[in-house]
mmCIF file of C-alpha atoms in Angstrom:
data_model
loop_
_atom_site.group_PDB
_atom_site.id
_atom_site.type_symbol
_atom_site.label_atom_id
_atom_site.label_comp_id
_atom_site.label_asym_id
_atom_site.label_seq_id
_atom_site.Cartn_x
_atom_site.Cartn_y
_atom_site.Cartn_z
ATOM 1 C CA UNK G 136 18.151 -35.689 15.371
ATOM 2 C CA UNK G 137 14.683 -35.195 13.819
ATOM 3 C CA UNK G 138 13.696 -32.595 16.345
ATOM 4 C CA UNK G 139 16.975 -30.697 15.815
ATOM 5 C CA UNK G 140 16.100 -30.481 12.106
ATOM 6 C CA UNK G 141 12.536 -29.154 12.833
ATOM 7 C CA UNK G 142 14.051 -26.668 15.105
ATOM 8 C CA UNK G 143 16.482 -25.494 12.480
ATOM 9 C CA UNK G 144 13.801 -25.240 9.858
ATOM 10 C CA UNK G 145 11.496 -23.244 12.132
ATOM 11 C CA UNK G 146 14.245 -20.700 12.845
ATOM 12 C CA UNK G 147 15.431 -20.498 9.195
ATOM 13 C CA UNK G 148 11.458 -19.756 8.603
ATOM 14 C CA UNK G 149 11.112 -17.235 11.359
ATOM 15 C CA UNK G 150 14.334 -15.479 10.084
ATOM 16 C CA UNK G 151 13.103 -15.366 6.417
ATOM 17 C CA UNK G 152 9.621 -13.991 7.540
ATOM 18 C CA UNK G 153 11.098 -11.484 9.653
ATOM 19 C CA UNK G 154 13.364 -10.540 6.925
ATOM 20 C CA UNK G 155 10.441 -10.177 4.540
ATOM 21 C CA UNK G 156 8.415 -8.107 7.001
ATOM 22 C CA UNK G 157 11.576 -5.782 7.697
ATOM 23 C CA UNK G 158 12.026 -5.192 3.989
ATOM 24 C CA UNK G 159 8.458 -4.393 3.250
ATOM 25 C CA UNK G 160 8.277 -2.214 6.323
ATOM 26 C CA UNK G 161 11.352 -0.299 5.205
ATOM 27 C CA UNK G 162 10.062 0.008 1.551
ATOM 28 C CA UNK G 163 6.722 1.204 2.681
ATOM 29 C CA UNK G 164 8.615 3.870 4.929
ATOM 30 C CA UNK G 165 11.014 5.009 2.508
ATOM 31 C CA UNK G 166 8.412 5.776 -0.279
ATOM 32 C CA UNK G 167 6.337 8.229 2.021
ATOM 33 C CA UNK G 168 6.892 11.706 1.536
ATOM 34 C CA UNK G 169 9.263 13.546 3.536
ATOM 35 C CA UNK G 170 10.204 17.232 4.354
ATOM 36 C CA UNK G 171 7.025 18.441 2.312
ATOM 37 C CA UNK G 172 5.980 22.002 3.782
ATOM 38 C CA UNK G 173 2.336 21.675 4.484
ATOM 39 C CA UNK G 174 1.903 25.505 3.442
ATOM 40 C CA UNK G 175 2.200 24.315 0.052
ATOM 41 C CA UNK G 176 -1.159 22.721 0.041
ATOM 42 C CA UNK G 177 -2.656 25.692 1.399
ATOM 43 C CA UNK G 178 -4.203 28.818 -0.723
ATOM 44 C CA UNK G 179 -2.877 32.007 -1.095
ATOM 45 C CA UNK G 180 -3.142 35.289 -3.156
ATOM 46 C CA UNK G 181 -1.767 33.689 -6.241
ATOM 47 C CA UNK G 182 -2.474 29.892 -6.119
ATOM 48 C CA UNK G 183 -5.851 27.966 -5.179
ATOM 49 C CA UNK G 184 -5.081 24.294 -4.130
ATOM 50 C CA UNK G 185 -7.949 21.626 -4.385
ATOM 51 C CA UNK G 186 -7.701 17.951 -3.577
ATOM 52 C CA UNK G 187 -10.055 15.182 -4.473
ATOM 53 C CA UNK G 188 -9.610 11.398 -4.462
ATOM 54 C CA UNK G 189 -8.142 11.483 -7.837
ATOM 55 C CA UNK G 190 -5.740 14.377 -7.923
ATOM 56 C CA UNK G 191 -4.279 17.695 -6.333
ATOM 57 C CA UNK G 192 -4.599 20.793 -8.333
ATOM 58 C CA UNK G 193 -2.760 24.042 -8.215
ATOM 59 C CA UNK G 194 -4.574 26.641 -9.987
ATOM 60 C CA UNK G 195 -2.914 30.149 -10.544
ATOM 61 C CA UNK G 196 -5.120 33.136 -10.269
ATOM 62 C CA UNK G 197 -3.373 34.504 -13.390
ATOM 63 C CA UNK G 198 -3.589 31.308 -15.398
ATOM 64 C CA UNK G 199 -1.739 30.879 -18.549
ATOM 65 C CA UNK G 200 -2.537 28.778 -21.483
ATOM 66 C CA UNK G 201 -0.437 25.772 -20.263
ATOM 67 C CA UNK G 202 -1.802 22.720 -18.160
ATOM 68 C CA UNK G 203 0.685 20.286 -16.704
ATOM 69 C CA UNK G 204 -0.324 16.899 -15.595
ATOM 70 C CA UNK G 205 2.196 14.971 -13.455
ATOM 71 C CA UNK G 206 2.427 10.976 -12.631
ATOM 72 C CA UNK G 207 4.201 10.059 -9.314
ATOM 73 C CA UNK G 208 6.424 7.104 -9.354
ATOM 74 C CA UNK G 209 5.166 3.832 -8.481
ATOM 75 C CA UNK G 210 4.571 3.417 -4.586
ATOM 76 C CA UNK G 211 5.599 6.881 -3.937
ATOM 77 C CA UNK G 212 3.160 8.717 -1.748
ATOM 78 C CA UNK G 213 1.760 11.429 -4.149
ATOM 79 C CA UNK G 214 2.508 14.047 -1.695
ATOM 80 C CA UNK G 215 6.172 13.789 -2.406
ATOM 81 C CA UNK G 216 5.861 15.680 -5.635
ATOM 82 C CA UNK G 217 3.851 18.414 -4.312
ATOM 83 C CA UNK G 218 6.694 20.835 -4.056
ATOM 84 C CA UNK G 219 7.749 20.828 -7.661
ATOM 85 C CA UNK G 220 4.066 21.071 -8.636
ATOM 86 C CA UNK G 221 3.361 23.924 -6.712
ATOM 87 C CA UNK G 222 6.581 25.579 -7.889
ATOM 88 C CA UNK G 223 5.547 25.103 -11.569
ATOM 89 C CA UNK G 224 2.004 26.476 -10.807
ATOM 90 C CA UNK G 225 3.927 29.689 -9.196
ATOM 91 C CA UNK G 226 4.543 30.147 -12.876
ATOM 92 C CA UNK G 227 0.970 30.705 -14.107
ATOM 93 C CA UNK G 228 0.760 27.031 -15.165
ATOM 94 C CA UNK G 229 -2.246 24.937 -13.918
ATOM 95 C CA UNK G 230 -1.060 21.529 -12.554
ATOM 96 C CA UNK G 231 -2.736 18.596 -11.928
ATOM 97 C CA UNK G 232 -0.860 15.929 -9.535
ATOM 98 C CA UNK G 233 -2.672 12.437 -10.127
ATOM 99 C CA UNK G 234 -3.212 10.090 -7.080
ATOM 100 C CA UNK G 235 -2.494 6.644 -8.775
ATOM 101 C CA UNK G 236 -4.807 3.960 -7.281
ATOM 102 C CA UNK G 237 -2.887 1.940 -4.402
ATOM 103 C CA UNK G 238 0.156 4.185 -5.651
ATOM 104 C CA UNK G 239 0.604 1.946 -8.613
ATOM 105 C CA UNK G 240 1.635 4.010 -11.702
ATOM 106 C CA UNK G 241 0.332 1.497 -14.069
ATOM 107 C CA UNK G 242 -3.301 1.547 -12.737
ATOM 108 C CA UNK G 243 -4.076 5.114 -13.192
ATOM 109 C CA UNK G 244 -2.534 6.547 -16.115
ATOM 110 C CA UNK G 245 -5.877 6.760 -17.890
ATOM 111 C CA UNK G 246 -7.332 9.088 -15.098
ATOM 112 C CA UNK G 247 -6.656 12.259 -16.897
ATOM 113 C CA UNK G 248 -8.591 11.108 -19.836
ATOM 114 C CA UNK G 249 -11.450 9.851 -17.813
ATOM 115 C CA UNK G 250 -11.665 12.814 -15.816
ATOM 116 C CA UNK G 251 -11.446 14.957 -19.161
ATOM 117 C CA UNK G 252 -8.500 17.056 -17.914
ATOM 118 C CA UNK G 253 -7.589 17.688 -21.638
ATOM 119 C CA UNK G 254 -10.941 19.109 -22.600
ATOM 120 C CA UNK G 255 -10.309 22.728 -23.486
ATOM 121 C CA UNK G 256 -8.874 22.575 -26.833
ATOM 122 C CA UNK G 257 -7.376 26.280 -26.254
ATOM 123 C CA UNK G 258 -4.946 24.961 -23.699
ATOM 124 C CA UNK G 259 -1.315 23.564 -24.127
ATOM 125 C CA UNK G 260 -1.332 20.283 -22.432
ATOM 126 C CA UNK G 261 2.102 19.047 -21.068
ATOM 127 C CA UNK G 262 2.200 15.370 -19.480
ATOM 128 C CA UNK G 263 5.193 14.428 -17.230
ATOM 129 C CA UNK G 264 6.110 11.751 -14.841
ATOM 130 C CA UNK G 265 8.801 10.412 -12.726
ATOM 131 C CA UNK G 266 10.016 6.768 -12.760
ATOM 132 C CA UNK G 267 7.220 4.368 -13.507
ATOM 133 C CA UNK G 268 5.089 7.513 -13.653
ATOM 134 C CA UNK G 269 7.162 8.457 -16.713
ATOM 135 C CA UNK G 270 6.756 5.109 -18.299
ATOM 136 C CA UNK G 271 3.088 5.494 -18.056
ATOM 137 C CA UNK G 272 3.381 8.896 -19.347
ATOM 138 C CA UNK G 273 5.141 7.599 -22.253
ATOM 139 C CA UNK G 274 2.191 4.913 -22.482
ATOM 140 C CA UNK G 275 -0.480 7.557 -22.287
ATOM 141 C CA UNK G 276 1.392 9.389 -25.207
ATOM 142 C CA UNK G 277 1.688 6.274 -27.257
ATOM 143 C CA UNK G 278 -2.086 5.420 -26.966
ATOM 144 C CA UNK G 279 -3.449 9.180 -27.045
ATOM 145 C CA UNK G 280 -1.177 10.914 -29.557
ATOM 146 C CA UNK G 281 -3.580 13.905 -30.076
ATOM 147 C CA UNK G 282 -4.437 14.475 -26.494
ATOM 148 C CA UNK G 283 -1.066 16.108 -25.293
ATOM 149 C CA UNK G 284 1.205 18.688 -26.750
ATOM 150 C CA UNK G 285 4.533 17.907 -24.962
ATOM 151 C CA UNK G 286 5.788 15.102 -22.848
ATOM 152 C CA UNK G 287 8.382 15.306 -19.842
ATOM 153 C CA UNK G 288 10.116 11.913 -18.730
ATOM 154 C CA UNK G 289 12.011 12.126 -15.546
ATOM 155 C CA UNK G 290 14.339 9.531 -14.085
ATOM 156 C CA UNK G 291 13.200 6.555 -16.267
ATOM 157 C CA UNK G 292 14.593 4.130 -18.961
ATOM 158 C CA UNK G 293 11.503 3.947 -20.681
ATOM 159 C CA UNK G 294 9.961 3.737 -23.133
ATOM 160 C CA UNK G 295 11.367 0.361 -23.730
ATOM 161 C CA UNK G 296 8.526 -1.900 -24.572
ATOM 162 C CA UNK G 297 6.881 0.581 -26.877
ATOM 163 C CA UNK G 298 8.324 3.159 -29.390
ATOM 164 C CA UNK G 299 7.642 6.925 -29.709
ATOM 165 C CA UNK G 300 10.169 7.310 -32.254
ATOM 166 C CA UNK G 301 7.531 8.696 -34.999
ATOM 167 C CA UNK G 302 5.964 11.001 -32.386
ATOM 168 C CA UNK G 303 5.785 14.738 -33.549
ATOM 169 C CA UNK G 304 5.499 16.372 -30.178
ATOM 170 C CA UNK G 305 8.333 17.893 -28.247
ATOM 171 C CA UNK G 306 9.934 15.461 -25.708
ATOM 172 C CA UNK G 307 12.290 16.141 -22.870
ATOM 173 C CA UNK G 308 14.098 13.386 -20.773
ATOM 174 C CA UNK G 309 15.831 14.446 -17.554
ATOM 175 C CA UNK G 310 17.910 12.071 -15.611
ATOM 176 C CA UNK G 311 20.547 12.087 -12.959
ATOM 177 C CA UNK G 312 24.173 10.896 -13.292
ATOM 178 C CA UNK G 313 24.162 9.149 -9.931
ATOM 179 C CA UNK G 314 20.661 7.620 -10.608
ATOM 180 C CA UNK G 315 20.939 3.854 -9.737
ATOM 181 C CA UNK G 316 17.400 2.974 -10.548
ATOM 182 C CA UNK G 317 17.298 4.510 -14.188
ATOM 183 C CA UNK G 318 20.979 4.514 -14.966
ATOM 184 C CA UNK G 319 22.330 6.450 -17.790
ATOM 185 C CA UNK G 320 23.578 3.393 -19.710
ATOM 186 C CA UNK G 321 20.106 2.034 -19.904
ATOM 187 C CA UNK G 322 18.707 5.362 -20.692
ATOM 188 C CA UNK G 323 21.117 5.925 -23.792
ATOM 189 C CA UNK G 324 20.235 2.247 -24.728
ATOM 190 C CA UNK G 325 16.666 3.001 -25.304
ATOM 191 C CA UNK G 326 17.327 6.329 -26.986
ATOM 192 C CA UNK G 327 16.072 4.890 -30.598
ATOM 193 C CA UNK G 328 12.461 4.636 -28.878
ATOM 194 C CA UNK G 329 12.103 8.210 -28.643
ATOM 195 C CA UNK G 330 12.401 10.941 -31.671
ATOM 196 C CA UNK G 331 15.602 12.142 -32.978
ATOM 197 C CA UNK G 332 14.307 15.695 -31.573
ATOM 198 C CA UNK G 333 14.111 14.458 -27.903
ATOM 199 C CA UNK G 334 16.060 16.659 -25.652
ATOM 200 C CA UNK G 335 18.130 14.608 -23.177
ATOM 201 C CA UNK G 336 19.351 16.265 -20.059
ATOM 202 C CA UNK G 337 21.595 15.009 -17.495
ATOM 203 C CA UNK G 338 21.874 16.544 -14.003
ATOM 204 C CA UNK G 339 25.149 16.051 -12.635
ATOM 205 C CA UNK G 340 25.178 14.472 -9.159
ATOM 206 C CA UNK G 341 21.384 13.839 -9.034
ATOM 207 C CA UNK G 342 19.956 10.517 -8.073
ATOM 208 C CA UNK G 343 16.606 8.995 -8.428
ATOM 209 C CA UNK G 344 14.908 9.575 -5.185
ATOM 210 C CA UNK G 345 15.765 13.349 -5.017
ATOM 211 C CA UNK G 346 13.605 14.031 -7.994
ATOM 212 C CA UNK G 347 10.657 13.866 -5.311
ATOM 213 C CA UNK G 348 10.346 14.533 -1.444
ATOM 214 C CA UNK G 349 10.760 10.882 -0.058
ATOM 215 C CA UNK G 350 13.218 8.438 1.475
ATOM 216 C CA UNK G 351 16.181 6.777 -0.189
ATOM 217 C CA UNK G 352 14.949 4.093 -2.761
ATOM 218 C CA UNK G 353 16.351 0.825 -2.843
ATOM 219 C CA UNK G 354 18.891 0.369 -5.664
ATOM 220 C CA UNK G 355 19.543 3.928 -5.856
ATOM 221 C CA UNK G 356 22.994 5.621 -5.541
ATOM 222 C CA UNK G 357 23.796 8.474 -3.260
ATOM 223 C CA UNK G 358 23.467 11.847 -4.789
ATOM 224 C CA UNK G 359 26.400 14.230 -4.636
ATOM 225 C CA UNK G 360 24.068 17.315 -4.706
ATOM 226 C CA UNK G 361 21.237 18.031 -2.274
ATOM 227 C CA UNK G 362 17.690 17.626 -2.726
ATOM 228 C CA UNK G 363 17.103 21.421 -2.930
ATOM 229 C CA UNK G 364 19.701 21.723 -5.833
ATOM 230 C CA UNK G 365 18.286 18.862 -7.854
ATOM 231 C CA UNK G 366 14.777 19.927 -7.520
ATOM 232 C CA UNK G 367 15.789 23.575 -8.555
ATOM 233 C CA UNK G 368 17.511 22.081 -11.587
ATOM 234 C CA UNK G 369 14.591 19.951 -12.621
ATOM 235 C CA UNK G 370 12.217 22.807 -12.076
ATOM 236 C CA UNK G 371 14.339 25.227 -14.276
ATOM 237 C CA UNK G 372 14.550 22.452 -17.156
ATOM 238 C CA UNK G 373 10.722 21.842 -17.021
ATOM 239 C CA UNK G 374 9.916 25.604 -17.011
ATOM 240 C CA UNK G 375 12.254 26.342 -19.933
ATOM 241 C CA UNK G 376 10.772 23.381 -21.910
ATOM 242 C CA UNK G 377 7.173 24.460 -21.530
ATOM 243 C CA UNK G 378 7.837 28.100 -22.215
ATOM 244 C CA UNK G 379 9.951 27.432 -25.376
#
C-alpha cells in the first residue's frame, strides 16, 4: 500500500513538473517575435538603423522635431515592435525602441533618462509603450513630468496605482475591443487616473497580442481583424496624435 501511494505521488509530481515545463516553454515561445521582416533592420536612403545593447534606433535622414521612445511589453522580444517603430520613423520621426533588461518592463524604464535621450530641448518627446511597457511609460511620466511632451498608452489598464489626473501633457490611450489582457471594462474603470483631456481610442476587433509581432498571449482573446489592419490603425492613430 505504501509503495502504491509513493508511486502515485511520484506520478503526480512528474505530471506537475512536466506541465510547468510545457507552460513555461509555451510562454517563452509565444513571446518571441514572429513575422518581422529583416529588411526593417537595414539602412536605406531614408532611414539609418542602429542597434546597441540598450535600444534599436531608427533615424530619418530628414529628421523632424519629434522623437518617440517606445517601451515593449513585459517578456515580449523587443524585435516584435520593430515594424511599427520603423513605420513611425518613415514619417521623419526619430524612434528609440528600448531593450528592457531581461525583457522586464519594470526594470528598464529609466534607461531613456540614464542614456540622456531627452537631452535636446529643441525636440518634442513622445513616450509610448504597450501593455506593461505602457504601465512603465506612465510611471516614467509620473516621476519625470518635465521630460516628455506627450504620452501614448497602448493595450493597458494602467495607470492604476498612480494618478496622472493632474498631468498637463497630451495623453492618448489606444485599446482593442477584443483585448483579453487589458479589457475595456478595466480600462474605463481606471479612467479617473488620467486627465479629463485624455484621448481614448478603441480599435474594433483588435486584441492584445497583435499590437506587436509575436505569438498569441495567454489570457488574450482572438482578434476579428488581422494583425496588419490592427497595426495600420494603431500607426495612423499614433501619427495623428504626434502631429496634432
